[in-house]
Each structure stands twice: as C-alpha cells, then as structure tokens.
C-alpha cells in the first residue's frame, strides 16, 4: 500500500531517512523536528502527513508525494448549497457539472471537485471559450 502526502519538505526527509541503514525507531526519531514544527500549526493536513509517514515507516508502506489539487470556483454562482464549483463523477461516467460544496443530495464519495493542475487548466480554458447562443421559441 502507498501513502500519499503533500508536504514536500517532509517527503524529502522521508527519502533521506529511508536511504539510511538504521532501525525504524531511529528513522522515526529523526522526524522530531517536524513534531516540534507542527505542534502549534493550525494546518491539520501537515499533522496528518506526519502521522501518515510515521505509520508508513512502522508498517513498511511506501510514501509518495501527492500532486497538489485545485478547485474551479464559479465566480458569481452561489446557490442554496453554497458556492458552486466545477464537479465530475469519480467513475468518469458523464461529463462535468456545477455543484455546491454542501449539496445534501450528492454523496461525497461519488463526485470530486478537486483536479490536478493540468485538468484544472483544461477546464478553465474550456469555460473561457464558452459562447452565447440565441434561443428560438
């Protein structure tokens, strides 16, 4: 199993520590500076990343650096479910659509509103290239 983290500095330390021929406990001890650094940090993801790395070392799992993810906010579009963002189904069936973050009718495990940088740029360009069409009744 692979553990993914976002913290680049923590990942670099992980790579350095794993290259050394020392016990797992000595490897974990080398992360003490991160424990001190994140002790008063408000960012939960940093503490989660540190916990994930320590767990991975103890359970002999691989740690990889995760690519940062992005959202596409639809400026000026706020519904009863809050701010609207570009969304898509996780299983890639169907296309993209717009959905609020707190939409109670959508199961969070079925859609995503987070995209890689390349996909976010593609979607942004796609939205910027939209056009107005007349409607005849």
Backbone as ProteinMPNN parsed JSONL, in Angstrom:
{"seq_chain_A": "XXXXXXXXXXXXXXXXXXXXXXXXXXXXXXXXXXXXXXXXXXXXXXXXXXXXXXXXXXXXXXXXXXXXXXXXXXXXXXXXXXXXXXXXXXXXXXXXXXXXXXXXXXXXXXXXXXXXXXXXXXXXXXXXXXXXXXXXX", "coords_chain_A": {"N_chain_A": [[0.847, -1.189, 0.0], [0.408, 2.271, -0.64], [1.173, 5.42, 0.739], [0.115, 8.707, 0.45], [1.349, 11.998, 0.572], [1.322, 15.602, 1.006], [3.235, 17.442, 1.839], [6.217, 18.693, 0.86], [8.769, 19.102, 2.051], [8.694, 17.328, 4.203], [8.456, 14.955, 2.77], [10.935, 14.882, 1.448], [12.628, 14.564, 3.653], [11.739, 12.056, 4.476], [12.63, 10.464, 2.314], [15.422, 10.745, 2.62], [15.844, 9.633, 5.189], [14.962, 6.999, 4.79], [16.902, 6.029, 3.143], [19.017, 5.528, 4.763], [20.762, 3.047, 6.699], [19.328, 2.173, 9.219], [17.426, 1.48, 12.227], [13.789, 1.25, 12.295], [12.738, 2.725, 14.431], [14.756, 4.57, 14.946], [14.639, 5.946, 12.593], [12.118, 7.148, 12.822], [12.623, 8.797, 15.025], [14.142, 10.767, 13.854], [12.289, 12.426, 12.782], [11.539, 14.199, 14.684], [11.945, 16.96, 14.574], [9.915, 17.776, 12.883], [7.715, 17.189, 14.404], [7.941, 19.099, 16.421], [7.767, 21.365, 14.794], [5.167, 21.207, 13.735], [3.56, 21.175, 15.954], [2.197, 23.45, 16.957], [0.928, 24.215, 14.717], [-1.735, 25.268, 12.706], [-2.61, 23.947, 10.52], [-4.167, 21.135, 9.682], [-3.613, 19.154, 7.795], [-0.817, 18.997, 7.65], [-0.103, 17.818, 10.09], [-1.466, 15.429, 9.775], [-0.091, 14.381, 7.573], [2.445, 13.943, 8.745], [1.781, 12.007, 10.679], [0.95, 9.998, 8.948], [3.353, 9.364, 7.632], [4.94, 8.371, 9.737], [3.376, 6.166, 10.488], [3.561, 4.731, 8.093], [6.29, 4.08, 8.013], [6.502, 2.396, 10.249], [4.799, 0.329, 9.475], [5.875, -0.58, 7.175], [5.203, 0.579, 4.668], [5.024, 2.312, 1.525], [5.824, 5.713, 0.885], [4.638, 8.37, -1.011], [4.897, 11.433, -2.847], [2.177, 13.508, -3.131], [0.383, 15.023, -5.768], [-0.47, 18.474, -5.832], [-3.863, 19.545, -5.48], [-6.617, 21.19, -7.134], [-9.42, 23.47, -7.185], [-12.196, 24.604, -9.175], [-13.674, 27.473, -8.935], [-16.839, 28.825, -9.439], [-17.257, 31.889, -10.127], [-19.542, 34.259, -8.884], [-21.639, 32.513, -8.832], [-23.687, 31.304, -6.617], [-25.543, 29.146, -4.785], [-28.326, 27.669, -2.985], [-26.922, 25.708, -1.783], [-24.529, 26.765, -1.249], [-21.334, 28.13, -2.36], [-20.651, 27.496, -5.787], [-18.959, 24.969, -7.6], [-16.943, 23.527, -10.233], [-17.561, 20.177, -11.016], [-17.213, 16.57, -11.124], [-18.154, 13.169, -11.781], [-16.679, 10.554, -9.898], [-16.254, 8.084, -11.073], [-15.927, 8.723, -13.688], [-18.048, 8.582, -15.467], [-20.194, 10.263, -17.545], [-20.182, 13.863, -17.91], [-18.728, 16.985, -16.953], [-20.061, 19.043, -14.341], [-21.812, 21.562, -12.432], [-21.747, 22.135, -8.985], [-22.716, 22.637, -5.589], [-20.662, 22.845, -2.625], [-21.768, 21.921, -0.265], [-23.943, 20.288, -0.96], [-26.688, 18.433, -0.133], [-27.864, 16.401, -1.562], [-26.001, 15.006, -2.92], [-23.706, 12.4, -2.854], [-20.674, 12.492, -1.297], [-18.666, 10.652, -1.855], [-19.071, 9.992, -4.457], [-18.64, 12.045, -6.254], [-16.172, 14.446, -7.397], [-14.524, 17.501, -6.677], [-12.052, 18.312, -6.992], [-9.091, 18.765, -8.793], [-6.233, 17.91, -10.836], [-3.485, 20.092, -11.661], [-3.187, 20.301, -14.474], [-5.68, 19.321, -15.436], [-7.376, 21.192, -14.246], [-6.531, 23.551, -15.524], [-7.259, 22.903, -18.163], [-10.08, 22.754, -17.876], [-10.618, 25.374, -17.081], [-9.862, 26.798, -19.381], [-11.719, 25.682, -21.135], [-14.131, 26.654, -20.066], [-13.709, 29.393, -20.412], [-13.843, 29.57, -23.138], [-16.489, 29.445, -23.803], [-19.637, 30.176, -25.418], [-22.262, 32.449, -26.406], [-25.508, 31.595, -27.299], [-28.323, 32.035, -29.419], [-31.771, 31.57, -28.614], [-34.506, 30.089, -30.003], [-37.993, 30.286, -29.855]], "CA_chain_A": [[0.0, 0.0, 0.0], [1.148, 3.525, -0.752], [0.654, 6.562, 1.471], [0.422, 9.941, -0.273], [1.396, 13.208, 1.39], [1.5, 16.835, 0.237], [4.349, 18.225, 2.372], [7.45, 18.388, 0.119], [9.896, 19.039, 2.978], [8.53, 16.076, 4.934], [8.749, 13.87, 1.831], [12.391, 14.856, 1.244], [13.185, 13.971, 4.868], [11.405, 10.628, 4.405], [13.549, 9.826, 1.362], [16.756, 10.74, 3.229], [15.834, 8.693, 6.303], [14.791, 5.633, 4.281], [18.146, 5.629, 2.484], [19.969, 5.157, 5.805], [20.65, 1.692, 7.256], [19.064, 2.303, 10.662], [16.156, 0.862, 12.623], [12.59, 2.065, 12.082], [12.584, 3.653, 15.545], [15.713, 5.67, 14.742], [14.082, 6.743, 11.486], [11.027, 7.964, 13.373], [13.227, 9.81, 15.892], [14.65, 11.859, 13.011], [11.168, 13.3, 12.439], [11.219, 15.013, 15.863], [11.871, 18.388, 14.216], [8.606, 18.024, 12.299], [6.761, 17.163, 15.513], [8.033, 20.429, 17.014], [7.324, 22.352, 13.811], [3.722, 21.126, 13.515], [2.841, 21.127, 17.232], [1.305, 24.602, 17.074], [0.455, 24.529, 13.367], [-3.183, 25.17, 12.548], [-2.911, 23.153, 9.334], [-4.385, 19.737, 10.045], [-3.011, 18.259, 6.803], [0.592, 18.801, 7.99], [-0.045, 16.823, 11.162], [-1.908, 14.162, 9.182], [1.023, 13.881, 6.763], [3.467, 13.422, 9.649], [1.258, 10.759, 11.238], [0.948, 9.014, 7.865], [4.743, 8.943, 7.388], [5.353, 7.526, 10.861], [2.642, 4.904, 10.336], [4.112, 4.027, 6.926], [7.589, 3.516, 8.394], [6.272, 1.276, 11.163], [4.082, -0.749, 8.793], [6.625, -0.876, 5.949], [4.47, 1.052, 3.493], [5.74, 3.296, 0.72], [5.283, 7.074, 0.917], [4.841, 9.123, -2.25], [4.462, 12.824, -2.822], [0.92, 13.688, -3.852], [0.295, 16.267, -6.533], [-1.47, 19.386, -5.279], [-5.143, 19.523, -6.18], [-7.204, 22.515, -7.297], [-10.862, 23.58, -7.449], [-12.584, 25.679, -10.077], [-14.772, 28.229, -8.346], [-17.673, 29.525, -10.42], [-17.481, 33.224, -9.576], [-20.882, 34.806, -9.051], [-22.652, 31.451, -8.782], [-23.88, 30.809, -5.258], [-26.89, 28.621, -4.651], [-28.731, 27.336, -1.619], [-25.912, 24.782, -1.277], [-23.27, 27.496, -1.096], [-20.534, 28.425, -3.543], [-20.692, 26.445, -6.794], [-17.668, 24.58, -8.164], [-16.981, 22.51, -11.281], [-17.539, 18.85, -10.397], [-17.395, 15.428, -12.021], [-18.281, 11.886, -11.092], [-15.389, 9.888, -9.675], [-16.115, 6.957, -12.005], [-15.756, 9.321, -15.024], [-19.229, 8.444, -16.333], [-20.801, 11.572, -17.66], [-19.244, 14.964, -18.053], [-18.55, 17.897, -15.836], [-21.247, 19.798, -13.974], [-21.56, 22.518, -11.353], [-22.413, 21.662, -7.771], [-22.277, 23.277, -4.353], [-19.842, 22.028, -1.737], [-22.604, 21.331, 0.782], [-25.177, 19.774, -1.547], [-27.062, 17.217, 0.596], [-28.355, 15.386, -2.494], [-24.858, 14.384, -3.591], [-22.831, 11.611, -1.995], [-19.3, 12.979, -1.471], [-17.826, 9.595, -2.399], [-19.394, 9.769, -5.867], [-18.16, 13.145, -7.094], [-14.99, 15.172, -6.944], [-14.397, 18.899, -7.075], [-10.621, 18.555, -6.942], [-8.473, 18.374, -10.051], [-4.808, 18.198, -10.988], [-3.261, 21.4, -12.289], [-3.464, 20.191, -15.915], [-7.127, 19.208, -15.658], [-7.97, 22.477, -13.862], [-6.239, 24.494, -16.616], [-8.108, 22.498, -19.288], [-11.454, 23.157, -17.577], [-10.675, 26.841, -17.089], [-9.857, 27.187, -20.795], [-12.998, 25.249, -21.696], [-15.147, 27.604, -19.61], [-13.444, 30.696, -21.011], [-14.171, 29.503, -24.56], [-17.919, 29.259, -23.999], [-20.237, 31.194, -26.269], [-23.686, 32.741, -26.215], [-26.314, 31.138, -28.425], [-29.718, 32.515, -29.365], [-32.774, 30.528, -28.419], [-35.756, 30.391, -30.723], [-39.141, 29.609, -29.247]], "C_chain_A": [[0.885, 1.242, 0.0], [0.418, 4.623, 0.018], [1.059, 7.809, 0.708], [0.352, 11.127, 0.673], [1.638, 14.417, 0.487], [2.764, 17.602, 0.616], [5.672, 17.82, 1.717], [8.66, 18.243, 1.039], [9.867, 17.723, 3.768], [8.868, 14.886, 4.034], [10.25, 13.75, 1.587], [13.088, 14.225, 2.443], [12.932, 12.465, 4.885], [12.379, 9.897, 3.484], [14.957, 9.699, 1.958], [16.847, 9.681, 4.322], [15.746, 7.25, 5.816], [16.059, 5.128, 3.599], [19.202, 5.17, 3.496], [19.705, 3.732, 6.298], [20.52, 1.777, 8.767], [17.711, 1.66, 10.956], [14.988, 1.818, 12.35], [12.419, 3.099, 13.185], [13.551, 4.829, 15.429], [15.246, 6.556, 13.595], [13.002, 7.684, 12.012], [11.581, 9.076, 14.254], [13.732, 11.003, 15.081], [13.54, 12.827, 12.604], [10.758, 14.201, 13.597], [11.095, 16.488, 15.503], [10.524, 18.73, 13.586], [7.521, 18.026, 13.37], [6.752, 18.533, 16.185], [7.465, 21.492, 16.078], [5.794, 22.386, 13.693], [2.899, 21.158, 14.797], [1.822, 22.257, 17.365], [0.734, 25.031, 15.73], [-1.054, 24.319, 13.289], [-3.57, 24.252, 11.383], [-2.982, 21.673, 9.692], [-3.656, 18.808, 9.081], [-1.531, 18.011, 7.099], [0.743, 17.737, 9.068], [-0.477, 15.458, 10.64], [-0.803, 13.546, 8.339], [2.103, 13.265, 7.642], [3.025, 12.085, 10.246], [1.276, 9.654, 10.188], [2.347, 8.481, 7.588], [5.213, 8.011, 8.499], [4.671, 6.164, 10.785], [3.215, 4.073, 9.186], [5.455, 3.373, 7.26], [7.381, 2.275, 9.266], [5.624, 0.071, 10.477], [4.691, -1.097, 7.434], [5.811, -0.587, 4.679], [5.334, 2.08, 2.767], [5.044, 4.646, 0.834], [5.62, 7.747, -0.408], [4.323, 10.536, -2.062], [3.219, 12.958, -3.687], [0.927, 15.027, -4.579], [-0.744, 17.181, -5.892], [-2.735, 19.366, -6.132], [-5.749, 20.931, -6.166], [-8.705, 22.399, -7.517], [-11.089, 24.691, -8.452], [-13.852, 26.328, -9.538], [-15.529, 28.949, -9.455], [-18.066, 30.871, -9.817], [-18.884, 33.719, -9.89], [-21.981, 33.765, -8.996], [-22.691, 30.859, -7.377], [-25.329, 30.378, -5.15], [-27.226, 28.346, -3.204], [-27.741, 26.374, -0.96], [-24.556, 25.457, -1.102], [-22.596, 27.768, -2.431], [-20.542, 27.234, -4.491], [-19.305, 26.226, -7.398], [-17.88, 23.578, -9.297], [-16.783, 21.161, -10.598], [-17.576, 17.791, -11.484], [-17.521, 14.173, -11.187], [-16.911, 11.242, -10.977], [-15.179, 8.775, -10.685], [-15.998, 7.417, -13.461], [-16.903, 9.039, -15.985], [-19.915, 9.794, -16.373], [-19.738, 12.646, -17.728], [-19.108, 15.756, -16.773], [-19.863, 18.612, -15.565], [-20.878, 20.72, -12.82], [-22.385, 22.098, -10.146], [-21.861, 22.421, -6.572], [-21.513, 22.306, -3.47], [-20.715, 21.288, -0.725], [-23.928, 20.795, 0.245], [-25.561, 18.454, -0.863], [-27.547, 16.091, -0.319], [-27.23, 14.635, -3.202], [-24.003, 13.641, -2.569], [-21.394, 12.028, -2.292], [-18.381, 11.919, -2.058], [-18.048, 9.351, -3.876], [-18.909, 10.864, -6.794], [-16.859, 13.703, -6.541], [-15.071, 16.606, -7.459], [-12.932, 19.299, -7.026], [-9.965, 17.966, -8.178], [-6.971, 18.65, -10.021], [-4.671, 19.541, -11.68], [-3.604, 21.366, -13.779], [-4.957, 20.132, -16.2], [-7.821, 20.519, -15.308], [-7.737, 23.524, -14.95], [-7.107, 24.195, -17.836], [-9.54, 22.976, -19.066], [-11.615, 24.673, -17.602], [-10.707, 27.356, -18.527], [-11.188, 26.843, -21.465], [-14.103, 26.229, -21.323], [-14.951, 28.977, -20.232], [-13.786, 30.735, -22.497], [-15.66, 29.278, -24.818], [-18.481, 30.409, -24.828], [-21.716, 31.347, -25.967], [-24.425, 32.305, -27.472], [-27.717, 31.674, -28.286], [-30.658, 31.321, -29.244], [-34.038, 30.961, -29.134], [-36.878, 29.611, -30.087], [-40.176, 29.276, -30.263]], "O_chain_A": [[1.974, 1.247, 0.574], [-0.806, 4.734, -0.05], [2.228, 7.96, 0.351], [-0.578, 11.25, 1.47], [2.099, 14.279, -0.646], [3.306, 18.339, -0.208], [6.191, 16.735, 1.982], [9.49, 17.358, 0.831], [10.903, 17.089, 3.969], [9.492, 13.924, 4.481], [10.781, 12.641, 1.525], [14.026, 13.445, 2.281], [13.809, 11.69, 5.265], [12.893, 8.835, 3.835], [15.603, 8.661, 1.814], [17.813, 8.921, 4.376], [16.395, 6.37, 6.381], [16.263, 3.919, 3.492], [20.168, 4.502, 3.127], [18.563, 3.272, 6.309], [21.465, 1.495, 9.504], [16.951, 1.34, 10.042], [15.175, 3.025, 12.196], [12.003, 4.227, 12.917], [13.201, 5.957, 15.776], [15.436, 7.772, 13.624], [12.981, 8.869, 11.681], [11.061, 10.192, 14.233], [13.743, 12.129, 15.578], [13.822, 13.928, 12.132], [9.744, 14.894, 13.511], [10.249, 17.193, 16.051], [10.04, 19.852, 13.736], [6.538, 18.76, 13.272], [5.686, 19.071, 16.485], [6.767, 22.407, 16.516], [5.198, 23.456, 13.566], [1.669, 21.167, 14.739], [0.707, 22.036, 17.837], [0.124, 26.095, 15.621], [-1.575, 23.306, 13.756], [-4.722, 23.832, 11.275], [-1.962, 21.044, 9.971], [-3.132, 17.777, 9.502], [-1.033, 16.92, 6.826], [1.606, 16.864, 8.977], [0.092, 14.438, 11.029], [-0.592, 12.333, 8.378], [2.623, 12.193, 7.33], [3.813, 11.141, 10.308], [1.582, 8.503, 10.501], [2.52, 7.289, 7.336], [5.818, 6.975, 8.225], [5.308, 5.131, 10.993], [3.339, 2.854, 9.298], [5.724, 2.248, 6.839], [8.006, 1.237, 9.046], [5.874, -1.073, 10.858], [4.088, -1.823, 6.644], [5.748, -1.4, 3.757], [6.263, 2.643, 3.345], [3.816, 4.714, 0.873], [6.761, 7.693, -0.866], [3.444, 10.8, -1.243], [3.223, 12.558, -4.851], [1.419, 16.03, -4.061], [-1.793, 16.708, -5.453], [-2.677, 19.191, -7.349], [-5.435, 21.75, -5.302], [-9.201, 21.37, -7.975], [-10.279, 25.611, -8.569], [-14.953, 25.793, -9.672], [-14.926, 29.603, -10.305], [-19.06, 30.985, -9.1], [-19.354, 33.611, -11.022], [-23.157, 34.113, -9.106], [-21.857, 30.037, -7.0], [-26.238, 31.169, -5.401], [-26.492, 28.747, -2.301], [-27.719, 26.238, 0.263], [-23.554, 24.792, -0.838], [-23.21, 27.65, -3.491], [-20.448, 26.088, -4.05], [-18.575, 27.179, -7.671], [-18.881, 22.864, -9.317], [-15.94, 21.021, -9.712], [-17.928, 18.077, -12.628], [-17.063, 14.111, -10.046], [-16.079, 11.378, -11.874], [-14.05, 8.538, -11.116], [-15.972, 6.587, -14.369], [-16.757, 9.233, -17.192], [-20.182, 10.394, -15.332], [-18.544, 12.368, -17.617], [-19.342, 15.259, -15.671], [-20.687, 18.766, -16.467], [-19.765, 20.661, -12.297], [-23.56, 21.752, -10.265], [-20.689, 22.797, -6.544], [-21.698, 21.092, -3.559], [-20.422, 20.146, -0.371], [-24.939, 20.849, 0.945], [-24.844, 17.462, -0.994], [-27.629, 14.942, 0.114], [-27.488, 13.729, -3.994], [-23.625, 14.201, -1.541], [-20.947, 11.922, -3.434], [-17.394, 12.267, -2.707], [-17.304, 8.591, -4.495], [-18.777, 10.642, -7.998], [-16.495, 13.47, -5.388], [-15.615, 16.874, -8.53], [-12.606, 20.486, -7.019], [-10.236, 16.83, -8.566], [-6.5, 19.511, -9.278], [-5.642, 20.064, -12.226], [-4.236, 22.289, -14.292], [-5.447, 20.812, -17.101], [-8.758, 20.922, -15.997], [-8.64, 24.299, -15.267], [-7.631, 25.111, -18.47], [-10.149, 23.543, -19.973], [-12.623, 25.192, -18.083], [-11.49, 28.248, -18.852], [-11.713, 27.62, -22.262], [-14.921, 26.595, -22.167], [-15.928, 29.657, -20.547], [-13.996, 31.811, -23.056], [-16.048, 28.952, -25.94], [-17.875, 31.477, -24.925], [-22.335, 30.481, -25.35], [-24.003, 32.618, -28.585], [-28.251, 31.765, -27.181], [-30.366, 30.221, -29.713], [-34.567, 32.048, -28.902], [-36.741, 28.419, -29.811], [-41.211, 28.702, -29.925]]}, "name": "protein", "num_of_chains": 1, "seq": "XXXXXXXXXXXXXXXXXXXXXXXXXXXXXXXXXXXXXXXXXXXXXXXXXXXXXXXXXXXXXXXXXXXXXXXXXXXXXXXXXXXXXXXXXXXXXXXXXXXXXXXXXXXXXXXXXXXXXXXXXXXXXXXXXXXXXXXXX"}
